[in-house]
Amino acid sequence: MTPTAPPKTQNYTGPLLIIGALFFIFGFVTWVNSVLIAFFKQAFNLSTVGSNLVAFAFFISYTLMAIPSSAVLKRTGFKNGMSLGLLVMAVGTLIFVPAAKVVSYPLFLVGLFLIGIGLTVLQTASNPYATILGPRESAAQRISFLGIANKLAGIISQFIFGGLLLTGANAVSGAASLEKVVTPYLILTAVLVVLAALIRYSNLPEVSEEQDDTTSDVSSHTSVWQFPNLVLGVLALFCYVGAEVIAGDTIINYGMSLGFHNDEAKYFTTYTLYGLLAGYVLGIVLIPRYVSQHTALRFGAAYGLVLTVATLLTSGFTSVLCVALLGFGLAPIWPAMWPLALNRLGPFTKIGSALLIMGISGGALLPLLHGYLTDVVSPKMAYALLLPLFGFILYYATIGYKRTSW
């Protein structure tokens, strides 16, 4: 009798590298917002709330388009959906050119909104894709790898766009300064179109969310809202993204409010990104071999609370540094939250992913509230908003993710 050959272990390295390239693009176009917020504030003489509309226009698309994106992916599949998302982003980046020519802040916001729509499709596909491509217990490790690509791109974007847009002690307002965005956004448009074509004709495999959790017992569930670990996870993700955007996108303006010049403050977001990068690298090493996903989540929330208090109690560059160091604690939250929130959803995984993507709207709404507190109370005390955000994430990390019924 001929012995049966052992089954082949599927190699997901290639697909993960492709998803990693997408996360690089996510990071580049997302983290450049921190530079744009400071740049547009000076170019259009905006209030803090007005400049934070950059984050609002970008992230509110996640709320409006997450469920439609899920429907699109059902029709197109993951691969074609990712390609479509990149093309929509390219339309958004291209709009920056006429917006600069006619000196229109609202038109820039339309471009950012379209970029956000494209990213919504990409995020809705890529995060569950990374969760499914391999064992669930190491999902946080894979998403940490993708996070490194994201944050490296963010750091690069800070040096490129910070150098282009915020060089000099005082920025020039009006059309003269806005011309600076034309060439880099034309290049970015071309890159997105090329990537869309590469993804479309790549050998990226299709996967089904039903293969994600064969042990799931959802026979008694008729609605995605019957999964407390998901619903509470959406709220926790809302808090997390708001905290991350506040820590990364407001730090340049915070530094300027303390008296730092453009040439110093323009790199403050990179400090937050270095912290995030270090946290992701550590996550790859430690999770799940030495530290479980929910333990990493607890640490990130508790660390965020401590650093927020330190931000409020210190002054000058020390306070700015405390905001930046929030990045290290934020790093393990996103990778750990996805597998915990999607746990045992089975056929509800895709709609669950769409709801989690809607939670990214925290990056739209909470920075606006932070900007209001900055203008009305003080730039420093506005960071007290982070305390309830990290508090809820800590609740989810200790109790919320364990709940299997209401």
XYZ file of C-alpha atoms in Angstrom:
406
model
C 0.000 0.000 0.000
C 1.431 3.371 -1.028
C 1.731 5.779 1.907
C -0.356 8.930 1.658
C 1.687 12.106 1.255
C 1.295 14.595 4.068
C -0.908 17.569 3.204
C 0.893 20.664 1.984
C 1.066 23.607 4.345
C -0.128 26.665 2.486
C 2.470 29.414 2.241
C 0.956 32.850 2.814
C 4.224 34.831 2.618
C 3.519 36.227 -0.859
C -0.032 37.402 -0.111
C 1.098 38.952 3.189
C 3.857 40.880 1.387
C 1.260 42.250 -1.032
C -1.010 43.230 1.886
C 2.074 44.760 3.533
C 2.556 46.975 0.465
C -1.055 48.111 0.814
C -0.516 48.930 4.484
C 2.506 51.002 3.428
C 0.160 53.055 1.239
C -2.367 53.291 4.115
C 0.332 54.721 6.359
C 1.674 57.184 3.836
C -1.638 58.834 2.966
C -3.031 58.639 6.525
C -0.131 60.039 8.523
C 0.557 62.890 6.115
C -2.682 64.355 7.548
C -0.740 65.601 10.578
C 1.383 67.770 8.273
C -1.663 68.855 6.259
C -3.493 69.942 9.432
C -0.646 72.277 10.407
C -0.057 73.364 6.787
C -3.689 74.214 6.015
C -4.101 75.966 9.363
C -1.408 78.422 8.321
C -2.178 78.559 4.586
C -5.904 79.309 5.127
C -5.613 80.993 8.571
C -7.895 78.411 10.188
C -8.908 77.773 13.785
C -7.823 74.495 15.416
C -11.288 73.023 14.820
C -11.191 74.200 11.209
C -7.799 72.619 10.538
C -8.917 69.372 12.210
C -11.576 69.079 9.503
C -8.729 67.406 7.575
C -9.026 64.399 9.896
C -12.831 64.649 9.893
C -13.160 64.591 6.091
C -10.679 61.736 5.854
C -12.061 59.469 8.570
C -15.813 60.157 8.348
C -15.825 58.200 5.082
C -15.225 55.057 7.148
C -18.610 55.489 8.847
C -20.476 56.308 5.656
C -18.855 53.697 3.414
C -17.916 50.696 5.591
C -21.121 48.689 5.031
C -21.385 49.688 1.325
C -17.739 48.606 1.020
C -18.667 45.224 2.443
C -21.383 44.925 -0.221
C -18.877 45.906 -2.918
C -16.452 43.225 -1.726
C -19.184 40.593 -1.886
C -19.586 41.406 -5.582
C -15.945 41.954 -6.527
C -14.043 39.686 -4.140
C -11.078 40.848 -2.067
C -8.537 41.310 -4.870
C -10.661 43.331 -7.305
C -12.055 45.319 -4.362
C -8.557 46.317 -3.286
C -7.744 47.422 -6.835
C -10.945 49.487 -6.964
C -10.110 51.103 -3.617
C -6.699 52.201 -4.916
C -8.297 53.796 -7.992
C -10.775 55.745 -5.844
C -7.861 56.963 -3.733
C -6.103 58.076 -6.936
C -9.121 60.235 -7.841
C -8.924 61.814 -4.375
C -5.204 62.616 -4.616
C -5.696 64.041 -8.120
C -8.317 66.496 -6.800
C -5.540 68.158 -4.766
C -4.211 69.667 -8.016
C -7.287 71.769 -8.945
C -7.860 72.498 -5.235
C -4.415 74.118 -5.085
C -5.001 76.015 -8.328
C -8.295 77.570 -7.183
C -7.173 77.935 -3.524
C -10.174 75.991 -2.187
C -10.027 74.386 1.253
C -13.445 72.675 0.753
C -12.139 71.059 -2.450
C -9.123 69.725 -0.557
C -11.564 68.225 1.955
C -13.469 66.542 -0.908
C -10.194 65.007 -2.076
C -9.451 63.760 1.430
C -12.957 62.313 1.683
C -12.459 60.357 -1.553
C -9.072 59.105 -0.370
C -10.835 57.931 2.783
C -13.503 56.115 0.731
C -10.823 54.221 -1.178
C -9.058 53.360 2.061
C -12.344 52.134 3.538
C -12.632 49.519 0.803
C -8.984 48.538 1.271
C -9.252 48.331 5.055
C -12.517 46.380 4.935
C -10.770 43.771 2.781
C -7.240 43.706 4.128
C -7.721 43.485 7.914
C -9.896 40.340 7.928
C -7.711 39.024 5.095
C -4.661 39.253 7.357
C -6.628 37.660 10.205
C -7.686 34.716 8.035
C -4.281 34.115 6.378
C -2.971 31.780 9.064
C -3.758 30.669 12.647
C -6.012 33.021 14.652
C -3.700 32.950 17.702
C -0.933 34.583 15.666
C -3.207 37.087 13.897
C -1.969 39.959 16.082
C 1.588 39.068 15.072
C 0.705 39.278 11.368
C -1.161 42.558 11.807
C 1.860 43.877 13.757
C 4.021 43.116 10.719
C 1.578 45.077 8.586
C 1.630 47.849 11.185
C 5.401 48.180 10.758
C 4.904 48.793 7.031
C 2.190 51.332 7.909
C 4.295 53.266 10.394
C 7.482 53.221 8.296
C 5.456 54.819 5.509
C 4.091 57.356 7.982
C 7.612 58.321 9.073
C 8.710 58.695 5.448
C 5.645 60.840 4.703
C 6.534 63.153 7.602
C 10.040 63.762 6.288
C 8.878 64.256 2.688
C 5.789 66.380 3.290
C 7.058 68.055 6.455
C 10.140 69.150 4.515
C 8.054 70.308 1.552
C 5.179 72.042 3.336
C 6.424 73.188 6.743
C 9.985 74.322 6.051
C 10.785 77.713 7.536
C 9.822 79.339 10.809
C 6.623 80.732 9.316
C 4.581 79.260 6.482
C 3.395 81.440 3.607
C -0.402 81.639 3.385
C -2.521 81.455 0.252
C -1.899 80.250 -3.313
C 1.896 80.512 -3.154
C 2.161 77.850 -0.461
C -0.591 75.612 -1.881
C 1.396 75.117 -5.101
C 3.747 72.965 -3.009
C 1.231 70.092 -2.906
C 0.761 69.777 -6.688
C 3.836 67.761 -7.707
C 3.889 65.299 -4.765
C 0.169 64.545 -5.158
C 0.525 64.010 -8.906
C 3.292 61.493 -8.154
C 1.132 59.855 -5.482
C -1.740 59.561 -7.984
C 0.517 57.765 -10.475
C 1.770 55.370 -7.775
C -1.801 54.482 -6.754
C -2.852 53.769 -10.345
C 0.173 51.507 -10.910
C -0.496 49.649 -7.656
C -4.150 49.172 -8.616
C -3.048 47.492 -11.846
C -0.488 45.322 -10.050
C -3.054 44.134 -7.493
C -5.637 43.485 -10.215
C -3.291 41.178 -12.130
C -1.484 39.656 -9.129
C -1.846 36.058 -7.920
C -3.398 37.168 -4.644
C -5.695 34.292 -3.619
C -9.342 34.708 -2.711
C -10.283 33.553 0.782
C -13.672 33.100 2.379
C -14.511 34.429 5.807
C -16.395 31.218 6.467
C -13.054 29.408 6.584
C -11.991 31.772 9.340
C -13.521 29.938 12.269
C -14.796 26.445 11.661
C -15.377 25.896 15.388
C -17.794 28.805 15.620
C -21.277 27.978 16.818
C -23.528 30.660 15.405
C -26.625 28.527 15.017
C -28.395 30.522 17.747
C -27.346 33.890 16.299
C -29.506 35.632 13.747
C -27.852 39.067 13.906
C -24.339 40.423 14.155
C -25.551 42.574 17.084
C -25.845 39.413 19.208
C -22.050 39.284 19.580
C -21.048 41.541 22.527
C -17.342 41.001 21.853
C -17.873 42.597 18.427
C -20.191 45.467 19.432
C -18.008 46.466 22.383
C -14.984 45.997 20.123
C -16.406 48.531 17.655
C -16.751 51.082 20.489
C -13.250 50.290 21.730
C -11.866 50.695 18.207
C -13.694 54.046 17.957
C -11.873 55.149 21.119
C -8.551 53.747 19.928
C -8.521 55.418 16.500
C -9.567 58.718 18.046
C -6.713 58.431 20.544
C -4.187 57.520 17.856
C -5.198 60.373 15.553
C -5.127 62.829 18.465
C -1.665 61.602 19.539
C -0.262 61.761 16.009
C -2.108 64.514 14.156
C -2.379 67.205 16.848
C 1.155 67.065 18.214
C 2.613 69.472 15.618
C 0.077 72.191 16.433
C 0.524 71.421 20.149
C 4.265 71.991 19.815
C 3.674 75.263 17.978
C 1.286 76.398 20.726
C 4.148 75.884 23.197
C 6.464 78.098 21.141
C 8.305 75.600 18.949
C 8.972 76.796 15.397
C 7.875 74.932 12.256
C 11.364 73.537 11.653
C 11.253 71.799 15.047
C 7.550 70.957 15.355
C 7.155 69.487 11.860
C 8.923 66.293 12.970
C 7.003 65.771 16.231
C 4.606 63.295 14.609
C 7.588 61.122 13.673
C 8.271 60.693 17.416
C 4.768 59.217 17.837
C 5.389 56.985 14.824
C 8.742 55.783 16.185
C 6.901 54.754 19.358
C 4.264 52.920 17.321
C 6.990 51.249 15.269
C 8.850 50.058 18.366
C 5.601 48.698 19.796
C 4.813 46.770 16.616
C 8.295 45.232 16.466
C 7.992 44.155 20.088
C 4.539 42.739 19.327
C 5.936 40.534 16.571
C 8.555 39.154 18.968
C 6.287 38.662 21.993
C 2.802 37.851 20.610
C 1.600 35.123 20.983
C 4.681 33.206 22.179
C 5.237 35.143 25.409
C 2.278 37.517 25.692
C -1.353 36.839 24.773
C -3.314 39.239 22.570
C -5.624 40.354 25.381
C -2.667 40.922 27.768
C -1.017 43.162 25.162
C -4.308 45.036 24.827
C -4.488 45.577 28.602
C -0.923 46.874 28.681
C -1.570 49.348 25.843
C -4.644 50.808 27.564
C -3.018 51.094 31.003
C 0.145 52.603 29.504
C -1.986 55.147 27.615
C -3.672 56.255 30.839
C -0.311 56.756 32.575
C 1.197 58.752 29.668
C -1.922 60.923 29.353
C -1.647 61.893 33.034
C 2.062 62.602 32.474
C 1.189 64.858 29.506
C -1.167 66.898 31.691
C 1.265 67.199 34.611
C 4.411 68.172 32.684
C 5.287 71.151 30.498
C 7.343 72.159 27.460
C 9.134 69.501 25.443
C 8.569 66.932 28.206
C 4.811 67.233 27.702
C 5.226 66.941 23.917
C 7.375 63.852 24.444
C 4.696 62.278 26.641
C 2.170 62.725 23.820
C 4.639 61.144 21.392
C 5.363 58.216 23.714
C 1.664 57.355 23.623
C 2.556 55.707 20.322
C 4.303 52.816 22.065
C 1.203 51.961 24.089
C -1.127 52.421 21.117
C 0.809 49.913 18.995
C -0.546 46.641 20.449
C -4.180 47.814 20.584
C -5.202 47.629 16.910
C -3.564 44.234 16.176
C -4.989 42.638 19.331
C -8.469 44.096 19.003
C -9.295 42.693 15.546
C -8.978 38.967 16.331
C -10.731 39.414 19.711
C -13.641 41.329 18.163
C -14.017 38.935 15.196
C -13.663 35.815 17.354
C -16.258 33.086 16.569
C -18.280 35.265 14.171
C -18.092 32.676 11.379
C -20.347 33.815 8.485
C -20.845 37.187 10.234
C -17.116 37.981 9.851
C -17.415 40.238 6.801
C -20.219 42.421 8.214
C -18.387 42.391 11.574
C -15.300 43.689 9.814
C -17.366 46.449 8.188
C -18.690 47.525 11.605
C -15.148 47.616 12.985
C -14.112 49.765 10.040
C -16.983 52.123 10.969
C -15.314 52.439 14.365
C -12.456 54.218 12.569
C -14.793 57.231 12.514
C -13.377 57.935 15.965
C -10.540 59.499 14.001
C -13.053 61.918 12.457
C -15.142 62.966 15.459
C -12.808 62.859 18.451
C -10.091 65.152 16.979
C -12.826 67.742 16.323
C -13.780 67.551 20.004
C -10.094 67.797 20.908
C -9.786 70.866 18.650
C -12.792 72.482 20.339
C -11.269 71.847 23.780
C -7.962 73.253 22.506
C -9.603 76.502 21.406
C -11.951 76.856 24.402
C -9.943 75.410 27.323
C -6.229 75.004 26.506
C -4.001 72.968 24.156
C -2.677 70.907 27.067
C -5.924 70.212 28.931
C -7.547 69.094 25.658
C -5.508 65.886 26.039
C -7.615 64.978 29.099
C -10.072 63.680 26.497
C -7.763 60.660 26.165
C -8.511 59.478 29.717
C -12.041 58.108 29.092
C -10.898 56.717 25.724
C -8.113 54.615 27.214
C -10.406 53.786 30.139
C -12.973 52.145 27.859
C -10.253 50.253 25.962
C -9.029 48.908 29.327
C -12.578 47.756 30.130
C -12.764 45.907 26.811
C -9.337 44.349 27.372
C -10.291 43.001 30.807
C -14.037 42.246 30.585
C -15.663 43.258 27.321
C -13.956 40.841 24.930
C -14.993 37.847 27.097
C -18.717 38.528 26.854
C -20.575 35.976 24.725
C -24.110 37.259 25.367
C -25.920 40.369 26.571
